[in-house]
Coordinates of C-alpha atoms and ligand atoms in Angstrom, one line a residue:
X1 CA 9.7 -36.5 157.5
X2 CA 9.9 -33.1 155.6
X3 CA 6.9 -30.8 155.1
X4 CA 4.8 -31.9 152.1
X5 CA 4.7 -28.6 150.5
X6 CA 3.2 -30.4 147.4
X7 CA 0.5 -32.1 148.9
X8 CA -1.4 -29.5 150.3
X9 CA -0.4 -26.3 148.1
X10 CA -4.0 -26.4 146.7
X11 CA -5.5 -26.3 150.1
X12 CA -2.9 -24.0 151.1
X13 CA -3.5 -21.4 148.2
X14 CA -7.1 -21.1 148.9
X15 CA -7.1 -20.7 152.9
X16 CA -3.9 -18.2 152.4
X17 CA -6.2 -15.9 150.1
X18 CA -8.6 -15.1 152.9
X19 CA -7.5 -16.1 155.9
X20 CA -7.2 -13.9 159.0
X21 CA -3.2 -14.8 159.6
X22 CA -2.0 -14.3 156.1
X23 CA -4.9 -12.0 153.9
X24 CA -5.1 -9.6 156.7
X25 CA -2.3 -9.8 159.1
X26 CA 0.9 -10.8 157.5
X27 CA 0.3 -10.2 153.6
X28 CA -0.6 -6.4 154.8
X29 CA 2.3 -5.8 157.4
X30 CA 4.9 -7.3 154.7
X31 CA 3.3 -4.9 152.1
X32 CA 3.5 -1.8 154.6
X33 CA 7.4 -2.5 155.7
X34 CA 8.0 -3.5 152.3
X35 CA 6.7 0.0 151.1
X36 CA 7.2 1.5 147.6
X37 CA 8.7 -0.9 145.0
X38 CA 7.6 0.8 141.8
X39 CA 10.2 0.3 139.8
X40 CA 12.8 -1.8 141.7
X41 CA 13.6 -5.3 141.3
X42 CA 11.8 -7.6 144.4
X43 CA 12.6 -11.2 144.9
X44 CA 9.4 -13.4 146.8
X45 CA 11.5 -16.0 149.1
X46 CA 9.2 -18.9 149.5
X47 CA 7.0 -17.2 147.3
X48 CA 4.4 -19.9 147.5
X49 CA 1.0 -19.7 145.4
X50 CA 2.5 -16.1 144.3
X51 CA -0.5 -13.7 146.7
X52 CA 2.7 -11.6 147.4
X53 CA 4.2 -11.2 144.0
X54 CA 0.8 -10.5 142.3
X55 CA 0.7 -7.8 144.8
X56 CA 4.1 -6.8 144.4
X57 CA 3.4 -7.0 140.5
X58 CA 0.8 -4.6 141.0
X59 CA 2.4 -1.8 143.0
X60 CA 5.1 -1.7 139.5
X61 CA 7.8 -4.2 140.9
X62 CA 9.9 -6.7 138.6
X63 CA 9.2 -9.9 140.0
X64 CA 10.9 -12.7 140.5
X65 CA 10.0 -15.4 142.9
X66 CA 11.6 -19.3 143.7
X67 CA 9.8 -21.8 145.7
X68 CA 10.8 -25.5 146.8
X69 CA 7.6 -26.8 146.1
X70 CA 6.8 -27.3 141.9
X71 CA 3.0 -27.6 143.2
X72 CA 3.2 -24.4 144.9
X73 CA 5.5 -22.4 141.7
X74 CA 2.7 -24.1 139.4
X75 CA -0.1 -22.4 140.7
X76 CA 2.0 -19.2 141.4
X77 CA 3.0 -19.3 137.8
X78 CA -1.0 -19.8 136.6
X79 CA -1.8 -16.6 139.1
X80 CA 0.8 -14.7 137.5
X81 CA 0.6 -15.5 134.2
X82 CA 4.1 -14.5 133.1
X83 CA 3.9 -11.2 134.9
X84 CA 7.4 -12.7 137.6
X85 CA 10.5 -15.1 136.3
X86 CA 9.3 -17.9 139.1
X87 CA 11.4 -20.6 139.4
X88 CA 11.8 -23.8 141.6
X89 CA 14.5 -23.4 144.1
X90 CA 15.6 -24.3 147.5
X91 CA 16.7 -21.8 150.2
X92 CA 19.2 -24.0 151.7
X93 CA 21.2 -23.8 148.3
X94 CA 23.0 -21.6 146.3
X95 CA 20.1 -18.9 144.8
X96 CA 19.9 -19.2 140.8
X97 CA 20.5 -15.4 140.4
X98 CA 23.5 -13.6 140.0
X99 CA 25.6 -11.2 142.7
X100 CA 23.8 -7.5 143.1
X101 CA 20.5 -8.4 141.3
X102 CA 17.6 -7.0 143.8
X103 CA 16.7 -3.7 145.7
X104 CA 14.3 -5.8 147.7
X105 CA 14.0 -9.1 149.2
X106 CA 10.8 -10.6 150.5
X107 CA 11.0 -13.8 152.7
X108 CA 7.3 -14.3 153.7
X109 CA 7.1 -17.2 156.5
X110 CA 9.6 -19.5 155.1
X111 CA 13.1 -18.6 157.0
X112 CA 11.4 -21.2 160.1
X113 CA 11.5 -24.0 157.8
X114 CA 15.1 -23.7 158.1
X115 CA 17.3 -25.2 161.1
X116 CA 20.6 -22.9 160.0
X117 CA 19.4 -19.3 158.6
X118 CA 23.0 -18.3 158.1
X119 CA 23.9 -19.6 154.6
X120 CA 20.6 -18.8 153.2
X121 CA 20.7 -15.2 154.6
X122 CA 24.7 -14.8 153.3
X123 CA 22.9 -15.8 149.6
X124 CA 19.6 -13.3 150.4
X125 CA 22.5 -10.7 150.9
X126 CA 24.7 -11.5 147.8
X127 CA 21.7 -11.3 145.6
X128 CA 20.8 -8.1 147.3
X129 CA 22.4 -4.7 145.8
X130 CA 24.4 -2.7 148.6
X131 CA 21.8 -1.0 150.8
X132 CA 19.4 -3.5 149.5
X133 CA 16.4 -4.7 152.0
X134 CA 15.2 -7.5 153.3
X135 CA 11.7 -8.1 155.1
X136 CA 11.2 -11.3 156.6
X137 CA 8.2 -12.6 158.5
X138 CA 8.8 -15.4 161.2
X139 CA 7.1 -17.1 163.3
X140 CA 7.2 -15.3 166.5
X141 CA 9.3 -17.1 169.0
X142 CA 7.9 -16.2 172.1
X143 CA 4.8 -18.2 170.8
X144 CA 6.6 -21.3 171.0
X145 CA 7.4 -20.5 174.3
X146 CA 4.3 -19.8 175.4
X147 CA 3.1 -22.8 173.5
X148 CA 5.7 -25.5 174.7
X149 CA 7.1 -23.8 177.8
X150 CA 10.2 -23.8 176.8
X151 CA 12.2 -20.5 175.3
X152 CA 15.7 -21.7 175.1
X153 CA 17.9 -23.9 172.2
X154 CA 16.9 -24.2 168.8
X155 CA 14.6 -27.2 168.5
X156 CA 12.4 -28.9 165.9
X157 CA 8.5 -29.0 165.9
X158 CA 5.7 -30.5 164.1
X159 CA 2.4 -28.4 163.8
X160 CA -0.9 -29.8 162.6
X161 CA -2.8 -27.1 160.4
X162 CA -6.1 -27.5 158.7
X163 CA -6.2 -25.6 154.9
X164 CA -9.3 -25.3 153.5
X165 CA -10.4 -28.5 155.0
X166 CA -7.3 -30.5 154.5
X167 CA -5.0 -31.4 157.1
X168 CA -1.3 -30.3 156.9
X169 CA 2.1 -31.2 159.3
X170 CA 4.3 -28.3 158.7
X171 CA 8.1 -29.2 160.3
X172 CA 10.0 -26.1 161.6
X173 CA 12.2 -24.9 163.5
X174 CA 12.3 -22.7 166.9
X175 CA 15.3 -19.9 167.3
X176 CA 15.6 -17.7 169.9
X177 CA 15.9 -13.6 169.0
X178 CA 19.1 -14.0 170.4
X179 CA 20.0 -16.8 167.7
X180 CA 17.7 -14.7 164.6
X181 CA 20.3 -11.2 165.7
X182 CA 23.1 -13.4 165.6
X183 CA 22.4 -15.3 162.2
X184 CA 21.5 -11.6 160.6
X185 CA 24.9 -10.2 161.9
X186 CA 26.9 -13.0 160.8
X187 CA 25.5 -12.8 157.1
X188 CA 26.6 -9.1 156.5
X189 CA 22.7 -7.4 157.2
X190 CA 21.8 -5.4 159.8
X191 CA 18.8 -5.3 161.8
X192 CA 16.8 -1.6 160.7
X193 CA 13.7 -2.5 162.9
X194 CA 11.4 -5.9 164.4
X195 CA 7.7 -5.3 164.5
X196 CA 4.8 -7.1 166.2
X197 CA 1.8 -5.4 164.2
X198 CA -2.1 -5.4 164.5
X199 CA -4.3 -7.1 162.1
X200 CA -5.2 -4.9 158.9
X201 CA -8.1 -2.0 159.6
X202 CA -10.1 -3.9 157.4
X203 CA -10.0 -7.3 159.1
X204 CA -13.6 -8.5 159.5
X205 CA -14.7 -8.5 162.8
X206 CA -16.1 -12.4 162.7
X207 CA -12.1 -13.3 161.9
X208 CA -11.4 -12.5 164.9
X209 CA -12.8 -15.1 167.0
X210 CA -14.4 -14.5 170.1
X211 CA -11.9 -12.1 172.2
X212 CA -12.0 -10.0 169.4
X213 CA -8.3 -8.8 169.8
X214 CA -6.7 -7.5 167.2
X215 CA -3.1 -7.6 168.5
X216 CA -1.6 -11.1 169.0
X217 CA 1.9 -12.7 169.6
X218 CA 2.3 -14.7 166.3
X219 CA 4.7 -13.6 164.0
X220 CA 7.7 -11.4 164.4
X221 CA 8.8 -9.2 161.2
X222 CA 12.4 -8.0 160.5
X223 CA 13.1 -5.1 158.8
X224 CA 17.4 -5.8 157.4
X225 CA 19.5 -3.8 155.3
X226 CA 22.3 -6.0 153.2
X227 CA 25.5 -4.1 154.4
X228 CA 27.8 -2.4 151.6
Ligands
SAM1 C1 3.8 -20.8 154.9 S1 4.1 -20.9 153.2 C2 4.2 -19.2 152.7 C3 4.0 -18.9 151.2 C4 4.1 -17.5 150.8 N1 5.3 -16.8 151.2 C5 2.9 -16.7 151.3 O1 3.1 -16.0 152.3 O2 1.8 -17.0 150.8 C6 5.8 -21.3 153.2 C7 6.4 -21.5 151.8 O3 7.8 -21.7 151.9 C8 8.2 -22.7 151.0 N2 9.5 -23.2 151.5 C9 9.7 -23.9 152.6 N3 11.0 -24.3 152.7 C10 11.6 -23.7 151.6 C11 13.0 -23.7 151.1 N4 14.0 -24.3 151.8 N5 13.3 -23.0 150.0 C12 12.3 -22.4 149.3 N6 11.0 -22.4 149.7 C13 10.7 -23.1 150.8 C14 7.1 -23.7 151.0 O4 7.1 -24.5 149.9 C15 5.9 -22.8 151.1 O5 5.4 -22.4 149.8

């Protein structure tokens, strides 16, 4: 069974706003590799309940933004209220956007949904301008190794998450870096830099659970530059 994207965007929207993995560990890193984006065009990949694009909106970006889930574009829409063209669309297909149309490309933990990365990175690339950028977030795959033991193949995994009180399955899929450098190569993009970053300065300290570390294996960024 697919993830239920709809079912728990809600939950999803609320936990994402404050939680320690996505308000102050990967929303921050994105917007730091992303950098300046006043006046550029920036596509949100997977753009979910829109916390990226609002911020994006913010620093002076045009926005646009596609999601799978109508739940999750719904709410994104409501958050933005017109401020990003958002628009229901699915990864694995064609992008509803023309050849050449974005400095910047954002693909905030949604390329692990995916079992082949190729396609969907050869369409991130022909809607990026020449010398365009993409910033991805993944989950980190040495965490699945250390979770399941296992480093090798790409394989399919189920993970039970609590939102806000409601309990999710998300369905993804494991690659190895060797797999994520080939699948970047093979779409026309090359690899600029990979990061493993702290948590924000101003993560509170009760976030971070009892060892208190503020540097964690969890996800890997990519820094990509569409090729000319
Ligand atoms: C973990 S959430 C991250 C949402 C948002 N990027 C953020 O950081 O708040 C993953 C998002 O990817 C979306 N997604 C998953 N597979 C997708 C696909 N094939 N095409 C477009 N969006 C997809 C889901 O609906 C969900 O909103």
């Amino acid at each position: 069974m697919p993830t239920d994207y709809d079912g728990f965007a809600d939950a999803y929207q609320v936990e994402n706003e404050g939680s320690l993995l996505n308000a102050y560990y990967e929303r921050p890193a994105m917007l730091r590799f992303v950098g300046r984006v006043d006046g550029k065009d920036v596509l949100d990949i997977g753009c979910g309940a829109g916390p990226l694009a609002e911020r994006l909106v913010d620093r002076g970006a045009r926005v646009s933004g596609f999601d799978v889930s109508a739940r999750m574009i719904a709410l994104a829409r409501r958050r933005l209220d017109g401020g990003a063209d958002l628009r229901v669309a699915d990864l694995a297909d064609r992008l509803p956007y023309d050849d050449d149309s974005f400095d910047v490309a954002c693909a905030s933990l949604v390329l692990h949904y995916l079992e082949d990365w190729i396609e969907p990175l050869r369409e991130i690339r022909r809607v990026l301008r020449p010398g365009g950028r993409l910033v991805a977030s993944v989950n980190h795959p040495l965490a699945y190794a250390l979770f399941e033991g296992r480093y090798f193949g790409v394989e399919r995994y189920e993970a039970r998450h609590t939102f806000a009180g409601h309990e999710a399955t998300l369905v993804m899929w494991h690659h190895t870096l060797d797999d994520i450098s080939t699948f970047v190569c093979d779409a026309g993009l090359r690899i600029v830099s990979l990061h493993e970053p702290p948590v924000a300065d101003d993560t509170p300290i009760e976030l971070l659970g009892q060892s208190g570390k503020r540097r964690f294996i969890s996800f890997l960024f990519l820094v990509l530059d569409a090729l000319a």
